[in-house]
Short mmCIF file of C-alpha atoms and ligand atoms in Angstrom, two decimals:
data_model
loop_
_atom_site.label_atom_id
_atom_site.label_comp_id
_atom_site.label_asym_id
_atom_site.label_seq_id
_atom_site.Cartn_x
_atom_site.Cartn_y
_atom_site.Cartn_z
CA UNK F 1 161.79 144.90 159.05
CA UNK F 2 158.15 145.89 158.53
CA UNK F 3 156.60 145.41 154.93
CA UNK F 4 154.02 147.84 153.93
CA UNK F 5 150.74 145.95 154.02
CA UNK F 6 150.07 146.06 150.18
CA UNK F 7 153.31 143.78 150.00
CA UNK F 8 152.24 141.21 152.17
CA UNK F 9 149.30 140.93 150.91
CA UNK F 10 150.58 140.53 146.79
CA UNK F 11 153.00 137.64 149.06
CA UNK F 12 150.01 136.49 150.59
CA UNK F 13 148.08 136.10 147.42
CA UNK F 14 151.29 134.15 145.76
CA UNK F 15 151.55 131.75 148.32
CA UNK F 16 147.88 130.85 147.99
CA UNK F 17 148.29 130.25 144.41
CA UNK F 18 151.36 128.42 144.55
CA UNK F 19 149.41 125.73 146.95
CA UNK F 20 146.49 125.69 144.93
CA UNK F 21 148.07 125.08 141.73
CA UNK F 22 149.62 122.19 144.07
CA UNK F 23 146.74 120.57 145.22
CA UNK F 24 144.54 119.86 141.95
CA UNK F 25 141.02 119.57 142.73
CA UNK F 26 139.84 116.01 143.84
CA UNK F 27 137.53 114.12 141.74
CA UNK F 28 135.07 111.47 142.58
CA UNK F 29 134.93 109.47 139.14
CA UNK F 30 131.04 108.16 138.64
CA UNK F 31 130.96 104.43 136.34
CA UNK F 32 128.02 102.70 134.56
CA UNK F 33 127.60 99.68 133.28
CA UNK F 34 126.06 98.71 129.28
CA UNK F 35 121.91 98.80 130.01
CA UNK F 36 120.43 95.59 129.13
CA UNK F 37 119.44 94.88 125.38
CA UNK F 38 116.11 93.90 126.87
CA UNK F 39 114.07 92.90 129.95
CA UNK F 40 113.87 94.79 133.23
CA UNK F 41 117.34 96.50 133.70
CA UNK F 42 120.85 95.23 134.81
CA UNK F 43 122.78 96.88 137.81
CA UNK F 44 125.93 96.44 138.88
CA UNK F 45 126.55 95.87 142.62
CA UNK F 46 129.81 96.68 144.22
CA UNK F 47 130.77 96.36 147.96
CA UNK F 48 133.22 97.88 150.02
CA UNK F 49 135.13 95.86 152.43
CA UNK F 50 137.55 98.63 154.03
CA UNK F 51 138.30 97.05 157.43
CA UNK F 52 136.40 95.57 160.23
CA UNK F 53 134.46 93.10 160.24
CA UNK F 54 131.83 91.35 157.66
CA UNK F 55 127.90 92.10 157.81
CA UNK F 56 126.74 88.49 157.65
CA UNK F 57 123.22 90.11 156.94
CA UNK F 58 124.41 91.29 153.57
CA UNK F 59 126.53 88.34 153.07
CA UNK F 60 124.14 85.73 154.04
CA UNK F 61 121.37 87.36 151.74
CA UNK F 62 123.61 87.46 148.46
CA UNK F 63 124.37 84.18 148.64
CA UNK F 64 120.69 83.01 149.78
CA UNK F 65 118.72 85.12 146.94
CA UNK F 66 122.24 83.86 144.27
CA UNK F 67 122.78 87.69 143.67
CA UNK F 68 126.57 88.47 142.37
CA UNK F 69 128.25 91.74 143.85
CA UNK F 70 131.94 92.57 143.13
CA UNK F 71 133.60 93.05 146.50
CA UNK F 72 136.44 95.53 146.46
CA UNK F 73 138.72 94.15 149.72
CA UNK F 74 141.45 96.03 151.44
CA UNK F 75 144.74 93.48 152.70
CA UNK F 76 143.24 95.13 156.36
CA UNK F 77 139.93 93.56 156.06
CA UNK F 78 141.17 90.23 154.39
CA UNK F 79 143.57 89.46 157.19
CA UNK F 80 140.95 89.63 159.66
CA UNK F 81 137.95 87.73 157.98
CA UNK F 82 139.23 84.63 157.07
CA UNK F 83 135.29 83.33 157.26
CA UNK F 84 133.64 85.95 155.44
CA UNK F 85 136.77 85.02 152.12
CA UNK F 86 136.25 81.11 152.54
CA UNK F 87 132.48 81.80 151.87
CA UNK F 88 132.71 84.36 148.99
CA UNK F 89 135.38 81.94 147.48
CA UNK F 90 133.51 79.02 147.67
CA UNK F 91 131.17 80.78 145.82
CA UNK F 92 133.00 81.66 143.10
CA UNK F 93 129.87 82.63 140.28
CA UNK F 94 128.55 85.26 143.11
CA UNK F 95 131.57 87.00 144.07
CA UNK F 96 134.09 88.92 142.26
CA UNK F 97 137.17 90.10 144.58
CA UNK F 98 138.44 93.34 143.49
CA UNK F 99 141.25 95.62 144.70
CA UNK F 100 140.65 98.54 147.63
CA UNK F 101 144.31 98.94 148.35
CA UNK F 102 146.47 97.52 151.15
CA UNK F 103 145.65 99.72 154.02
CA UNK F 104 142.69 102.01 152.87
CA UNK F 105 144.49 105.06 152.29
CA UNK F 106 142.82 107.26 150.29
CA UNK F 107 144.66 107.63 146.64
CA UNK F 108 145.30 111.04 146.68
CA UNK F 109 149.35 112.01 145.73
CA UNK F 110 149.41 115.34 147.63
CA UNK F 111 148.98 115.17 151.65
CA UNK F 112 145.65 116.38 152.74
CA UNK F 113 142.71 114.48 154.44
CA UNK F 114 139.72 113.64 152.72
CA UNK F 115 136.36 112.60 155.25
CA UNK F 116 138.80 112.86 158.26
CA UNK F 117 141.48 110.25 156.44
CA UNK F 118 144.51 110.76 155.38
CA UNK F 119 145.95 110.71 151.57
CA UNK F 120 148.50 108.78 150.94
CA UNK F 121 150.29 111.67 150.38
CA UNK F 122 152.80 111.48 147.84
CA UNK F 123 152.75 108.97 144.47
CA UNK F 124 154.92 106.68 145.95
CA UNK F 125 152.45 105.80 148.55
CA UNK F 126 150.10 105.79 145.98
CA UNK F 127 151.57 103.14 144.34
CA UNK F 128 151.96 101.17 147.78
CA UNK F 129 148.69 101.25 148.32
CA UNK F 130 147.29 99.89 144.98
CA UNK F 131 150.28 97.20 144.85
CA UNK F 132 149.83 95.72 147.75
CA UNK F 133 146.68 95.38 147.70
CA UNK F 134 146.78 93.51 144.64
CA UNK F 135 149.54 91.19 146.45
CA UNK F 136 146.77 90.89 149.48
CA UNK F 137 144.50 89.40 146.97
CA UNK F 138 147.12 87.18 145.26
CA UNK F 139 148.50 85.72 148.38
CA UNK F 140 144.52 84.53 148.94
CA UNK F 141 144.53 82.45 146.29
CA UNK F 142 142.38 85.17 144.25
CA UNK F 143 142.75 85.81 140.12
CA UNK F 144 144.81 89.12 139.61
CA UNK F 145 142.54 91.64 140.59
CA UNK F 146 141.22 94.05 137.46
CA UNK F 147 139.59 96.70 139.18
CA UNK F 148 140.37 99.42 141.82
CA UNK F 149 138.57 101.93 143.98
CA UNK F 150 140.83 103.50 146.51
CA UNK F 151 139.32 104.33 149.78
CA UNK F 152 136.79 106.96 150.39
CA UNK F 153 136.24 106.93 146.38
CA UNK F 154 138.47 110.49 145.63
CA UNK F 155 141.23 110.78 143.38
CA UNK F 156 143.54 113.22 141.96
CA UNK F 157 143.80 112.94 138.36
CA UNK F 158 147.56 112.27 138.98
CA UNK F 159 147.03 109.70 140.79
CA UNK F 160 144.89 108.27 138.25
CA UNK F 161 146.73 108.26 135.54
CA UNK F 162 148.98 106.15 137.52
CA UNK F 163 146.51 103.58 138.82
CA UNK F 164 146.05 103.06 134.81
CA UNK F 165 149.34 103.01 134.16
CA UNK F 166 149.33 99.77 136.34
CA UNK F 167 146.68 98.23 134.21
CA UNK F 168 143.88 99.14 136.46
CA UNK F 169 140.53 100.43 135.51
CA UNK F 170 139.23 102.36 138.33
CA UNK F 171 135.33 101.57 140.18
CA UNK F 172 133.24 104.81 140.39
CA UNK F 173 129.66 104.58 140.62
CA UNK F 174 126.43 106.21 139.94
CA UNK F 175 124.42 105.42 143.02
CA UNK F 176 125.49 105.99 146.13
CA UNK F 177 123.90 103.49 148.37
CA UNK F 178 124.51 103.88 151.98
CA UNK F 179 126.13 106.69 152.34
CA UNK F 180 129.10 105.60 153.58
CA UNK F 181 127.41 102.89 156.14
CA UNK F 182 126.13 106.04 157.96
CA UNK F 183 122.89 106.35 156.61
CA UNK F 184 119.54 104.79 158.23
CA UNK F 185 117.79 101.28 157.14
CA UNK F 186 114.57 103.18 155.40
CA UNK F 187 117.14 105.71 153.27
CA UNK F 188 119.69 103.22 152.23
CA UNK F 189 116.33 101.12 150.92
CA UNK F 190 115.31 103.62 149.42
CA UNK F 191 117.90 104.35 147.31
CA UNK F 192 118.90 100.77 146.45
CA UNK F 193 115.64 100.15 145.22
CA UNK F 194 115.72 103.03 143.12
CA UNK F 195 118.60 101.94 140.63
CA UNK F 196 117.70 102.06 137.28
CA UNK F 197 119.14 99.80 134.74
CA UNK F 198 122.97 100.61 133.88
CA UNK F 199 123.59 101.70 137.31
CA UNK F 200 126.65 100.64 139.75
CA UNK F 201 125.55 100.95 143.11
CA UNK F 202 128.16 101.11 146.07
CA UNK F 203 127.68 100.49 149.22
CA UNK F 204 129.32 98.48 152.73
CA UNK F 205 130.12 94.85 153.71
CA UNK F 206 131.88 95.79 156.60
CA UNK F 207 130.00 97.40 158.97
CA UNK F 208 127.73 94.46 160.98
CA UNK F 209 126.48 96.88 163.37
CA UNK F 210 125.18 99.39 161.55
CA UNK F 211 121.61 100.17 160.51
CA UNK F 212 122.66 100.46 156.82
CA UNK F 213 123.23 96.33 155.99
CA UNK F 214 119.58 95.90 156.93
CA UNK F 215 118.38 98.70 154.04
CA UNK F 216 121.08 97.30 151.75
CA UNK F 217 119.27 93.72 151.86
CA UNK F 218 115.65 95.35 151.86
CA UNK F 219 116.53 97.65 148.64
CA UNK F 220 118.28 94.14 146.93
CA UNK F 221 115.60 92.24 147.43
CA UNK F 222 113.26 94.76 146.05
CA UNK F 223 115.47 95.00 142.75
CA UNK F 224 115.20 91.17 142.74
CA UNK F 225 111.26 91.18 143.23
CA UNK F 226 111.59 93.90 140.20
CA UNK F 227 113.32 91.47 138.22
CA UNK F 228 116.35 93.22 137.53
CA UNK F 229 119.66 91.44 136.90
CA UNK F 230 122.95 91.56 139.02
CA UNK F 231 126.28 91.68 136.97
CA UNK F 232 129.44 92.28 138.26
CA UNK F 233 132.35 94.25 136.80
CA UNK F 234 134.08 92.03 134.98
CA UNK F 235 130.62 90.52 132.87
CA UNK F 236 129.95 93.98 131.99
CA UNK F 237 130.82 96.84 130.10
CA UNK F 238 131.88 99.62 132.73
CA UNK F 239 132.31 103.18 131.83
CA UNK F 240 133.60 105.93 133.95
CA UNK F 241 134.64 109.46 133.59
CA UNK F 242 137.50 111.17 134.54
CA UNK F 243 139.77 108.55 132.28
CA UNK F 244 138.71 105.69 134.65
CA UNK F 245 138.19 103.15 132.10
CA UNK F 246 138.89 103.92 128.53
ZN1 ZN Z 1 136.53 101.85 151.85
#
């Protein structure tokens, strides 16, 4: 049977609303932290440890210069840097371990990819991902973790009304360091260096051989020479959009 081509195009045009009416738009929440009641500025910095390895450059500099940074760890990344955990644990007023799911799958309830990854697809593997990645933390030793960012920093807004629902608050940010590791030394500086007080600044632990972890020290140690102050997420006041945090 052949439809007359005004019919398949009114189907057409129903089937594209039906999956867009599926797939609510992603959002990328952004989160800020309480400025300081006086003095330079306060900033927030947060570090993603999806997998690989650990960038002893960043690492090594933190703990040198006594700069706190919340580290948001997947259970991928903490099986396989045993080091890297024994040294942010045994310096437990730097580093605050936070929650980037079990196997850095983006939390995102409807199946699509986001950056080349794919969503976990459906809110049961949602909720996989955020649980056990708060079980990867626990079985380190670590307090229950209070925050989560969910790899590649997209949500739907489903899926974060169920990260709440857990008793999460969820990690935006409002400066977007590195670029996803991807960007050059000079840029990532650059921007680092540029936070103003309130900010959260995200950027990578993760990726030793990349050109980024040398800008991420360089723009840190120009905050420090600045005299701004480090907090992490739990010593401050964080607030998102997007129903994040309230
Ligand atoms: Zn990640």
């Amino acid at each position: 049977m052949r439809l007359p081509q005004k019919r398949l195009c009114v189907i057409a045009m129903s089937v594209a609303l039906i999956s867009s009416a599926r797939a609510a738009p992603l959002v990328e929440p952004t989160l800020h932290i309480k400025p300081a009641a006086s003095g330079t500025g306060r900033v927030a910095l947060t570090l993603d440890a999806c997998g690989g390895k650990t960038d002893t450059r960043i690492l090594s500099a933190l703990v040198e210069n006594r700069i706190p940074a919340t580290i948001f760890v997947t259970g991928i990344w903490l099986k396989r840097n045993a080091a890297a955990v024994a040294i942010m644990q045994a310096h437990p007023d730097l580093f605050e371990l936070e929650n980037h799911g079990g196997r850095h799958v983006p939390a995102v309830d409807t199946p699509q990819k986001i950056y080349g990854i794919n969503s976990a697809g459906s809110p049961e593997a949602v909720l996989a991902e955020v649980e056990s990645g708060a079980a990867a933390l626990a079985r380190t030793g670590e307090p229950a973790p209070k925050w989560f960012r969910g790899a590649t920093a997209e949500y739907s807004p489903s899926a974060i009304a169920m990260i709440r629902k857990l008793g999460f608050k969820i990690a935006g940010f409002s400066v977007n360091g590195d670029g996803g590791s991807l960007l050059g030394a000079k840029e990532t500086t650059r921007r680092i260096a540029a936070a103003k007080d309130g900010d959260v600044i995200i950027a990578h632990i993760n990726q030793p051989t990349h050109a980024a972890g040398e800008g991420v020290v360089q723009g840190l140690l120009a905050l420090k020479d600045k005299g701004m102050t480090f907090v992490r997420l739990d010593d401050a006041d964080g607030t998102g959009n997007h129903g994040t945090t309230e």
